[in-house]
């Protein structure tokens, strides 16, 4: 503990932060901090490794310790999971302040976080997939589903004006995991969905959410809003990806004018739950006999409130579902959120240290399968499974549902 | 810093087990990397995929899409996964000595 030198404080720092802070609430709400420390008590990782104390961080911001804040490793250690804010009696949005500091004070993100944003701005998607390659993969997977179901009427529609909804992909599904495209298209076909994808901007992901670059975020969200208008769809559906769900739902409210961002946005798990509930798709849980547990992605569950729908799908699609504890909005972050998976070698030891809690949560369930509707959590869980040598497989919700489909 | 031992030599790896210096890559290194990705031996079919990935990377500076791998090697997706159980993105690319792809992979 070192003494705070009053002479070095910059009392106007909080106003600087407020000026850049992107939020739907009052920009000065964070100054209501009571110093109670519930944030630090609620952060699962505050005693896992150094420089992981939200209370310390918010106090530094409010005292005007600008240099300390800008050099604080907490800015990059924080996974922006929002558990502290959920518990804070004053609703201080620490993740939001972290994002503001990351993006507005000339800091450079560790690892390749910025490259991901740049790639997406430059090429339209974060993995630099050309339009030709993208369309070819969709056609290829259309043929694969046709062959799998022995049904030539299966389509993966592109640029279908007036479809009910527009579906956004994670580029890794297109580039590296086409079996995910197949699985999703199979469910769409079973449901008789009137859907489409855009040939131009189809990337759901949004690393501006992590880098804090509002200029980039506005460009990215505008591109999607244009597709919604151009294709005259009723709503937007995001693939099983947590941060993309957050960025597309919350982001349209903060980065667009109200009339530009007036379209509803759902995650694909919400559609699957609806279709199962209404009997539009039929599933047989006997196809998924192993015990399954569910990991709640913070962005989808805690921040966007999509809590029951993924559970409903999993419960219906498997023989045995076991909750980990704590769960739902109280769940622990996987340890890889907030862009940490893109921050390279320096952050990795902390990321894996955080993952130990998740490893223990999973182990206690005794489940053989961990399911999560988020690619980011998926990768972190993959690292956790390897590092802590867990005997579990990893799946998305749609994997279980498409595997259990009865035609 | 992690290291891989291949034929008595220490090869530097990144935090995800990808090699850092592409010049370090040779067939012994490929085999040692394969063992970290649940591939016990490299058959002729494995080499067909690995060599394609290497050539593509040399030309374009990024990893190819799975669609291109399937089309160019003639293997089905299932065959690719049989050859590389951890998948084409992480498994096969790592063995071929490509750096870890940036982005949400």
Coordinates of C-alpha atoms in Angstrom, one line a residue:
Chain A
X1 CA 0.0 0.0 0.0
X2 CA 1.5 3.3 -1.0
X3 CA 0.4 6.8 0.0
X4 CA -1.8 8.8 -2.4
X5 CA -0.3 12.1 -3.3
X6 CA -3.0 14.7 -3.4
X7 CA -1.0 17.0 -5.6
X8 CA -1.0 14.4 -8.4
X9 CA -4.7 13.9 -8.5
X10 CA -6.7 15.0 -11.5
X11 CA -10.2 15.8 -10.2
X12 CA -11.7 16.3 -13.6
X13 CA -10.7 12.8 -14.7
X14 CA -14.3 11.6 -13.9
X15 CA -15.7 14.2 -16.2
X16 CA -13.4 13.0 -19.0
X17 CA -14.6 9.5 -18.4
X18 CA -18.3 10.6 -18.4
X19 CA -17.8 12.5 -21.6
X20 CA -16.8 9.3 -23.5
X21 CA -18.9 6.8 -21.5
X22 CA -21.3 4.9 -23.8
X23 CA -24.3 3.9 -21.7
X24 CA -28.1 4.0 -21.7
X25 CA -28.1 5.2 -18.1
X26 CA -27.0 8.5 -16.6
X27 CA -23.3 9.1 -17.6
X28 CA -22.4 10.2 -14.1
X29 CA -24.0 7.2 -12.3
X30 CA -20.5 5.7 -11.6
X31 CA -19.8 8.7 -9.3
X32 CA -22.4 7.3 -6.9
X33 CA -20.0 4.7 -5.7
X34 CA -20.3 4.2 -1.9
X35 CA -16.9 2.5 -1.6
X36 CA -18.7 -0.5 0.0
X37 CA -16.6 -3.1 -1.9
X38 CA -19.5 -5.4 -2.9
X39 CA -18.1 -5.2 -6.4
X40 CA -14.9 -6.9 -5.2
X41 CA -16.7 -9.4 -3.1
X42 CA -18.9 -10.2 -6.0
X43 CA -16.1 -10.6 -8.5
X44 CA -15.2 -14.3 -8.6
X45 CA -11.7 -13.4 -9.6
X46 CA -10.7 -10.7 -7.1
X47 CA -8.7 -13.2 -5.1
X48 CA -7.5 -15.4 -7.9
X49 CA -4.7 -13.3 -9.2
X50 CA -3.1 -9.8 -8.7
X51 CA -4.6 -6.6 -10.1
X52 CA -8.1 -7.9 -10.1
X53 CA -9.9 -5.6 -7.7
X54 CA -12.8 -3.6 -9.2
X55 CA -13.3 -1.5 -6.0
X56 CA -9.7 -0.3 -6.2
X57 CA -10.1 0.5 -9.9
X58 CA -13.3 2.5 -9.5
X59 CA -11.9 4.4 -6.5
X60 CA -8.8 5.4 -8.6
X61 CA -11.1 6.6 -11.3
X62 CA -13.2 8.7 -8.9
X63 CA -10.2 10.1 -7.0
X64 CA -8.7 11.3 -10.3
X65 CA -5.6 9.0 -10.2
X66 CA -5.5 9.2 -14.0
X67 CA -1.9 7.9 -14.6
X68 CA -2.5 4.9 -12.2
X69 CA -5.8 4.1 -14.0
X70 CA -4.3 4.2 -17.5
X71 CA -1.4 1.9 -16.4
X72 CA -3.6 -0.4 -14.3
X73 CA -3.4 -4.0 -15.5
X74 CA -7.0 -4.4 -14.2
X75 CA -8.2 -2.7 -17.4
X76 CA -7.1 -5.8 -19.4
X77 CA -7.6 -8.4 -16.7
X78 CA -11.3 -7.5 -16.3
X79 CA -13.5 -9.8 -18.4
X80 CA -16.3 -7.2 -18.3
X81 CA -18.7 -9.9 -17.0
X82 CA -20.8 -7.5 -15.1
X83 CA -21.3 -9.6 -11.9
X84 CA -20.0 -6.7 -9.8
X85 CA -22.5 -4.3 -11.3
X86 CA -25.4 -6.7 -10.8
X87 CA -24.6 -6.8 -7.1
X88 CA -23.6 -3.1 -6.7
X89 CA -26.3 -1.2 -4.6
X90 CA -25.7 1.9 -6.8
X91 CA -25.5 0.1 -10.1
X92 CA -22.0 1.3 -10.9
X93 CA -21.2 0.0 -14.4
X94 CA -17.6 -1.0 -13.9
X95 CA -17.4 -3.0 -17.1
X96 CA -18.7 0.1 -19.0
X97 CA -16.0 2.2 -17.3
X98 CA -13.4 -0.4 -18.3
X99 CA -14.6 -0.2 -21.9
X100 CA -14.4 3.6 -21.8
X101 CA -10.9 3.6 -20.5
X102 CA -9.7 1.0 -23.0
X103 CA -11.0 2.9 -26.0
X104 CA -10.6 6.6 -25.3
X105 CA -7.3 7.4 -23.6
X106 CA -4.8 6.3 -26.3
X107 CA -4.1 2.9 -24.9
X108 CA -3.1 -0.1 -27.0
X109 CA -4.8 -3.4 -26.4
X110 CA -2.5 -6.4 -25.7
X111 CA -2.4 -9.3 -28.2
X112 CA -4.4 -9.1 -31.5
X113 CA -7.6 -7.5 -30.2
X114 CA -7.1 -4.4 -32.4
X115 CA -6.3 -6.6 -35.5
X116 CA -9.7 -8.3 -35.2
X117 CA -11.4 -4.9 -35.2
X118 CA -9.3 -3.7 -38.1
X119 CA -9.9 -6.9 -40.2
X120 CA -13.6 -6.5 -39.7
X121 CA -13.6 -2.9 -40.7
X122 CA -11.4 -3.5 -43.7
X123 CA -13.0 -6.7 -45.1
X124 CA -16.5 -6.8 -43.7
X125 CA -15.8 -9.7 -41.4
X126 CA -13.2 -10.4 -38.8
X127 CA -11.7 -13.5 -40.6
X128 CA -11.2 -11.8 -43.9
X129 CA -13.5 -14.3 -45.7
X130 CA -14.1 -13.2 -49.3
X131 CA -17.7 -13.0 -50.5
X132 CA -17.1 -15.8 -53.0
X133 CA -15.7 -18.1 -50.4
X134 CA -18.6 -17.3 -48.0
X135 CA -21.2 -18.0 -50.6
X136 CA -19.5 -21.2 -51.7
X137 CA -19.5 -22.5 -48.1
X138 CA -23.2 -21.8 -47.7
X139 CA -23.9 -23.6 -51.0
X140 CA -21.7 -26.5 -50.0
X141 CA -23.5 -26.8 -46.6
X142 CA -26.9 -26.6 -48.3
X143 CA -25.9 -29.7 -50.4
X144 CA -24.6 -31.4 -47.2
X145 CA -27.9 -30.9 -45.4
X146 CA -29.8 -32.1 -48.5
X147 CA -27.7 -35.2 -48.6
X148 CA -28.0 -35.8 -44.9
X149 CA -31.8 -35.5 -44.9
X150 CA -32.2 -36.9 -48.4
X151 CA -34.4 -33.9 -49.1
X152 CA -33.7 -31.6 -52.1
X153 CA -35.9 -28.8 -50.8
X154 CA -33.4 -27.7 -48.1
X155 CA -32.0 -24.2 -48.8
X156 CA -29.7 -21.7 -47.1
X157 CA -31.3 -18.6 -48.6
X158 CA -29.1 -15.5 -49.3
X159 CA -30.5 -11.9 -49.9
X160 CA -34.1 -13.1 -49.8
X161 CA -36.0 -9.8 -49.6
X162 CA -39.0 -10.0 -47.3
X163 CA -37.8 -13.0 -45.3
X164 CA -39.1 -13.1 -41.7
X165 CA -35.6 -12.8 -40.2
X166 CA -32.0 -12.1 -41.1
X167 CA -29.5 -14.5 -39.6
X168 CA -26.0 -13.4 -38.7
X169 CA -23.1 -15.8 -38.5
X170 CA -19.8 -16.0 -36.6
X171 CA -17.2 -16.0 -39.3
X172 CA -15.5 -19.0 -37.7
X173 CA -18.6 -21.1 -38.5
X174 CA -18.1 -20.2 -42.1
X175 CA -14.4 -20.5 -42.3
X176 CA -13.4 -23.2 -39.9
X177 CA -16.5 -25.0 -38.5
X178 CA -18.9 -25.5 -41.5
X179 CA -20.5 -28.4 -39.6
X180 CA -22.0 -25.7 -37.4
X181 CA -23.6 -24.1 -40.5
X182 CA -25.0 -27.6 -41.4
X183 CA -26.4 -28.1 -37.9
X184 CA -28.1 -24.6 -37.9
X185 CA -29.4 -25.0 -41.4
X186 CA -30.9 -28.4 -40.5
X187 CA -32.8 -26.8 -37.6
X188 CA -34.0 -24.0 -39.8
X189 CA -35.3 -26.5 -42.3
X190 CA -37.0 -28.6 -39.6
X191 CA -38.8 -25.5 -38.4
X192 CA -39.8 -24.4 -41.9
X193 CA -38.1 -21.0 -41.1
X194 CA -38.5 -18.2 -43.6
X195 CA -35.0 -16.9 -43.1
X196 CA -32.1 -15.3 -45.0
X197 CA -28.5 -14.3 -44.7
X198 CA -26.9 -11.2 -46.3
X199 CA -24.3 -11.7 -49.0
X200 CA -22.6 -8.4 -48.0
X201 CA -22.4 -8.0 -44.2
X202 CA -23.1 -11.2 -42.3
X203 CA -20.7 -11.1 -39.4
X204 CA -22.4 -11.0 -36.0
X205 CA -19.2 -10.5 -34.0
X206 CA -18.2 -7.1 -32.7
X207 CA -14.8 -6.7 -31.1
X208 CA -15.4 -2.9 -30.8
X209 CA -17.4 -4.0 -27.7
X210 CA -14.2 -5.1 -26.1
X211 CA -11.7 -2.5 -27.5
X212 CA -14.0 0.4 -26.6
X213 CA -13.7 2.0 -30.0
X214 CA -17.1 3.7 -30.5
X215 CA -16.3 4.9 -33.9
X216 CA -15.6 1.4 -35.1
X217 CA -18.6 0.1 -33.3
X218 CA -20.9 2.6 -35.0
X219 CA -19.6 1.6 -38.4
X220 CA -20.1 -2.1 -37.7
X221 CA -23.6 -1.7 -36.3
X222 CA -24.7 0.6 -39.1
X223 CA -23.7 -2.1 -41.7
X224 CA -26.0 -4.6 -40.0
X225 CA -28.8 -2.1 -39.7
X226 CA -28.5 -1.4 -43.4
X227 CA -29.0 -5.1 -44.2
X228 CA -32.1 -5.3 -42.0
X229 CA -33.6 -2.4 -43.9
X230 CA -32.5 -3.5 -47.3
X231 CA -33.8 -7.0 -47.0
X232 CA -37.0 -5.8 -45.3
X233 CA -36.9 -8.5 -42.6
X234 CA -39.0 -8.3 -39.4
X235 CA -36.2 -9.0 -37.1
X236 CA -32.5 -10.0 -36.7
X237 CA -31.3 -13.4 -35.3
X238 CA -27.7 -13.8 -34.0
X239 CA -26.0 -17.1 -34.0
X240 CA -25.0 -18.7 -30.6
X241 CA -22.5 -16.0 -29.6
X242 CA -22.7 -14.0 -26.4
X243 CA -20.9 -10.8 -27.1
X244 CA -22.4 -10.6 -30.5
X245 CA -25.9 -10.9 -29.0
X246 CA -25.0 -8.1 -26.6
X247 CA -23.5 -5.9 -29.3
X248 CA -26.4 -6.3 -31.7
X249 CA -29.1 -5.8 -29.0
X250 CA -27.6 -3.1 -26.8
X251 CA -25.4 -1.7 -29.5
X252 CA -28.3 -0.7 -31.8
X253 CA -29.6 1.4 -29.0
X254 CA -26.4 3.2 -28.1
X255 CA -24.7 3.6 -31.5
X256 CA -27.7 4.2 -33.8
X257 CA -30.5 6.8 -33.9
X258 CA -33.7 5.4 -32.5
X259 CA -35.3 5.2 -36.0
X260 CA -32.2 3.4 -37.4
X261 CA -32.1 0.8 -34.6
X262 CA -35.8 0.0 -34.2
X263 CA -35.6 -3.7 -35.2
X264 CA -35.9 -6.5 -32.7
X265 CA -32.9 -8.7 -32.2
X266 CA -33.0 -12.3 -30.8
X267 CA -30.4 -15.0 -30.2
X268 CA -30.9 -18.3 -32.0
X269 CA -31.5 -20.1 -28.7
X270 CA -34.7 -18.0 -28.3
X271 CA -36.0 -19.2 -31.6
X272 CA -35.1 -22.8 -30.9
X273 CA -36.9 -22.7 -27.5
X274 CA -40.0 -21.2 -29.2
X275 CA -40.0 -23.8 -31.9
X276 CA -39.7 -26.7 -29.4
X277 CA -42.3 -25.2 -27.1
X278 CA -44.8 -24.7 -29.9
X279 CA -44.2 -28.2 -31.3
X280 CA -42.8 -26.7 -34.6
X281 CA -39.8 -28.9 -34.2
X282 CA -39.8 -32.3 -32.6
X283 CA -36.9 -33.6 -30.6
X284 CA -36.0 -36.9 -29.0
X285 CA -33.9 -36.6 -25.9
X286 CA -32.8 -40.2 -26.1
X287 CA -30.4 -39.1 -28.8
X288 CA -28.4 -37.2 -26.2
X289 CA -28.1 -39.7 -23.3
X290 CA -25.0 -38.3 -21.5
X291 CA -25.4 -36.0 -18.5
X292 CA -25.1 -32.3 -19.7
X293 CA -24.3 -29.1 -17.8
X294 CA -24.8 -25.6 -19.0
X295 CA -22.4 -22.6 -18.9
X296 CA -24.1 -19.2 -18.8
X297 CA -22.4 -16.7 -21.1
X298 CA -22.3 -13.4 -19.2
X299 CA -23.2 -11.2 -22.2
X300 CA -26.2 -13.2 -23.1
X301 CA -27.4 -14.2 -19.6
X302 CA -26.4 -11.6 -17.1
X303 CA -26.5 -8.6 -19.5
X304 CA -29.2 -9.5 -21.9
X305 CA -31.4 -11.6 -19.7
X306 CA -31.7 -14.6 -22.0
X307 CA -31.7 -17.0 -19.1
X308 CA -34.5 -19.6 -19.5
X309 CA -34.5 -20.2 -23.2
X310 CA -31.2 -22.0 -23.5
X311 CA -32.0 -24.1 -20.4
X312 CA -35.4 -25.0 -21.9
X313 CA -33.7 -26.2 -25.1
X314 CA -31.1 -28.3 -23.2
X315 CA -33.7 -29.7 -20.8
X316 CA -35.8 -30.9 -23.7
X317 CA -32.9 -32.1 -25.9
X318 CA -31.1 -34.3 -23.4
X319 CA -31.8 -37.2 -21.0
X320 CA -30.2 -35.6 -18.0
X321 CA -29.4 -31.9 -17.3
X322 CA -27.4 -30.9 -14.3
X323 CA -27.0 -27.2 -13.3
X324 CA -23.6 -26.0 -12.1
X325 CA -23.6 -23.8 -9.1
X326 CA -23.8 -20.8 -9.0
X327 CA -25.8 -20.5 -12.2
X328 CA -28.0 -18.2 -14.2
X329 CA -27.2 -14.5 -13.7
X330 CA -25.1 -15.4 -10.7
X331 CA -22.8 -17.7 -12.8
X332 CA -19.1 -17.1 -12.9
X333 CA -17.6 -15.8 -16.2
X334 CA -15.6 -18.5 -18.0
X335 CA -12.5 -16.2 -17.5
X336 CA -12.1 -15.5 -21.3
X337 CA -14.7 -12.7 -21.7
X338 CA -14.1 -9.1 -22.4
X339 CA -11.7 -9.9 -25.3
X340 CA -9.2 -11.7 -23.1
X341 CA -8.9 -14.6 -25.6
X342 CA -7.5 -12.1 -28.1
X343 CA -5.0 -10.6 -25.7
X344 CA -2.2 -13.1 -26.3
X345 CA 0.5 -14.6 -24.1
X346 CA 0.8 -11.9 -21.4
X347 CA -2.8 -12.3 -20.3
X348 CA -3.0 -16.1 -20.7
X349 CA -1.7 -17.1 -17.2
X350 CA -4.4 -15.0 -15.6
X351 CA -7.0 -16.3 -18.0
X352 CA -6.2 -19.9 -17.1
X353 CA -6.0 -19.0 -13.4
X354 CA -9.5 -17.7 -13.6
X355 CA -10.6 -20.8 -15.5
X356 CA -9.8 -23.0 -12.4
X357 CA -13.1 -21.9 -10.8
X358 CA -15.0 -22.9 -13.9
X359 CA -13.1 -26.2 -14.0
X360 CA -14.2 -26.9 -10.4
X361 CA -17.8 -26.0 -11.2
X362 CA -17.9 -28.4 -14.1
X363 CA -16.2 -31.2 -12.2
X364 CA -18.7 -31.0 -9.4
X365 CA -21.6 -31.7 -11.8
X366 CA -20.0 -34.9 -13.0
X367 CA -21.5 -34.1 -16.4
X368 CA -19.9 -35.5 -19.6
X369 CA -20.9 -32.6 -21.8
X370 CA -20.7 -28.9 -21.2
X371 CA -22.9 -26.8 -23.4
X372 CA -22.7 -23.1 -24.0
X373 CA -24.3 -20.8 -26.6
X374 CA -21.1 -18.7 -27.1
X375 CA -18.0 -19.2 -29.2
X376 CA -15.9 -17.1 -26.9
X377 CA -16.8 -19.2 -23.8
X378 CA -16.5 -22.3 -26.0
X379 CA -12.8 -21.5 -26.7
X380 CA -12.0 -20.6 -23.1
X381 CA -13.8 -23.8 -22.0
X382 CA -11.7 -25.7 -24.5
X383 CA -8.5 -24.3 -22.9
X384 CA -9.8 -25.1 -19.4
X385 CA -10.7 -28.7 -20.4
X386 CA -7.1 -29.2 -21.7
X387 CA -5.3 -27.4 -18.9
X388 CA -7.3 -28.9 -16.0
X389 CA -7.7 -32.3 -17.8
X390 CA -11.4 -32.5 -17.6
X391 CA -13.1 -35.5 -19.1
X392 CA -15.9 -33.6 -20.8
X393 CA -17.0 -32.7 -24.3
X394 CA -18.0 -29.3 -25.4
X395 CA -21.1 -28.4 -27.5
X396 CA -23.4 -25.6 -28.5
X397 CA -27.1 -25.7 -27.8
X398 CA -27.8 -26.2 -31.6
X399 CA -25.6 -29.3 -31.6
X400 CA -27.8 -31.0 -29.1
X401 CA -31.0 -29.8 -30.7
X402 CA -30.1 -30.8 -34.3
X403 CA -28.8 -34.1 -33.1
X404 CA -32.2 -34.8 -31.4
X405 CA -34.4 -33.7 -34.3
X406 CA -37.1 -36.0 -35.4
X407 CA -38.6 -35.5 -38.8
Chain B
X1 CA 7.5 -19.6 -22.7
X2 CA 6.6 -23.1 -23.8
X3 CA 8.9 -25.4 -25.7
X4 CA 8.5 -28.5 -27.9
X5 CA 11.1 -31.1 -28.0
X6 CA 11.6 -32.5 -31.5
X7 CA 14.6 -34.7 -32.5
X8 CA 16.7 -33.3 -29.6
X9 CA 15.9 -29.7 -30.5
X10 CA 13.9 -27.2 -28.5
X11 CA 11.3 -25.4 -30.5
X12 CA 9.6 -22.2 -29.2
X13 CA 5.8 -22.3 -28.9
X14 CA 3.2 -19.6 -28.3
X15 CA 0.7 -19.8 -25.5
X16 CA -1.6 -22.0 -27.5
X17 CA 1.1 -24.4 -28.7
X18 CA 1.6 -23.0 -32.2
X19 CA 5.2 -22.7 -33.3
X20 CA 6.5 -19.1 -33.2
X21 CA 9.2 -19.2 -35.9
X22 CA 8.0 -20.8 -39.1
X23 CA 11.6 -21.5 -40.0
X24 CA 11.7 -24.0 -37.1
X25 CA 9.2 -26.3 -38.9
X26 CA 10.3 -29.6 -40.4
X27 CA 8.9 -33.1 -40.5
X28 CA 10.1 -34.0 -37.0
X29 CA 8.5 -30.9 -35.6
X30 CA 5.3 -31.7 -37.5
X31 CA 5.2 -35.1 -35.9
X32 CA 5.9 -33.7 -32.4
X33 CA 3.1 -31.1 -32.9
X34 CA 0.8 -33.8 -34.2
X35 CA 1.1 -35.7 -30.9
X36 CA -0.2 -32.6 -29.1
X37 CA -3.3 -32.7 -31.3
X38 CA -4.3 -36.3 -30.8
X39 CA -2.6 -37.5 -34.0
X40 CA -0.2 -40.3 -33.3
X41 CA 1.4 -40.7 -36.7
X42 CA 1.4 -38.8 -39.9
X43 CA 0.2 -40.9 -42.8
X44 CA 0.3 -40.0 -46.5
X45 CA -3.2 -38.6 -46.2
X46 CA -2.2 -36.4 -43.3
X47 CA 0.7 -35.0 -45.3
X48 CA -1.6 -34.2 -48.2
X49 CA -3.6 -31.9 -46.0
X50 CA -0.5 -30.5 -44.1
X51 CA 1.3 -29.7 -47.4
X52 CA -1.7 -28.0 -48.8
X53 CA -2.1 -25.8 -45.7
X54 CA 1.6 -24.9 -45.9
X55 CA 1.5 -24.0 -49.6
X56 CA -1.7 -21.9 -49.2
X57 CA -0.2 -20.1 -46.2
X58 CA 3.0 -19.4 -48.1
X59 CA 1.0 -17.9 -51.0
X60 CA -1.7 -15.9 -49.2
X61 CA -0.4 -15.4 -45.7
X62 CA -3.5 -16.7 -44.0
X63 CA -5.0 -20.1 -43.3
X64 CA -7.5 -21.4 -46.0
X65 CA -11.2 -21.9 -45.4
X66 CA -12.2 -25.4 -44.6
X67 CA -14.1 -25.4 -47.9
X68 CA -10.9 -24.8 -49.8
X69 CA -9.1 -27.6 -47.9
X70 CA -11.9 -30.1 -48.7
X71 CA -12.1 -29.1 -52.4
X72 CA -8.3 -29.0 -53.0
X73 CA -7.4 -32.2 -51.1
X74 CA -10.5 -34.2 -52.2
X75 CA -11.2 -35.4 -48.7
X76 CA -14.7 -35.1 -47.2
X77 CA -15.2 -33.1 -44.1
X78 CA -15.7 -36.3 -42.2
X79 CA -12.4 -37.6 -43.5
X80 CA -10.6 -34.4 -42.4
X81 CA -12.0 -34.8 -38.9
X82 CA -11.0 -38.5 -38.9
X83 CA -7.4 -37.4 -39.8
X84 CA -7.4 -34.4 -37.4
X85 CA -9.7 -35.0 -34.5
X86 CA -9.2 -31.5 -33.0
X87 CA -10.3 -30.1 -36.3
X88 CA -8.9 -28.4 -39.3
X89 CA -8.5 -24.9 -37.7
X90 CA -6.5 -25.7 -34.7
X91 CA -5.2 -29.2 -35.2
X92 CA -4.2 -29.4 -38.9
X93 CA -3.0 -25.8 -39.1
X94 CA -0.9 -26.2 -36.0
X95 CA 0.8 -29.4 -37.3
X96 CA 1.5 -27.6 -40.6
X97 CA 3.4 -24.9 -38.7
X98 CA 0.9 -22.1 -39.3
X99 CA 0.6 -19.4 -36.6
X100 CA -2.5 -19.3 -34.5
X101 CA -5.2 -17.6 -36.6
X102 CA -6.2 -14.2 -35.2
X103 CA -9.9 -13.6 -34.4
X104 CA -12.4 -15.7 -32.6
X105 CA -11.0 -19.1 -33.4

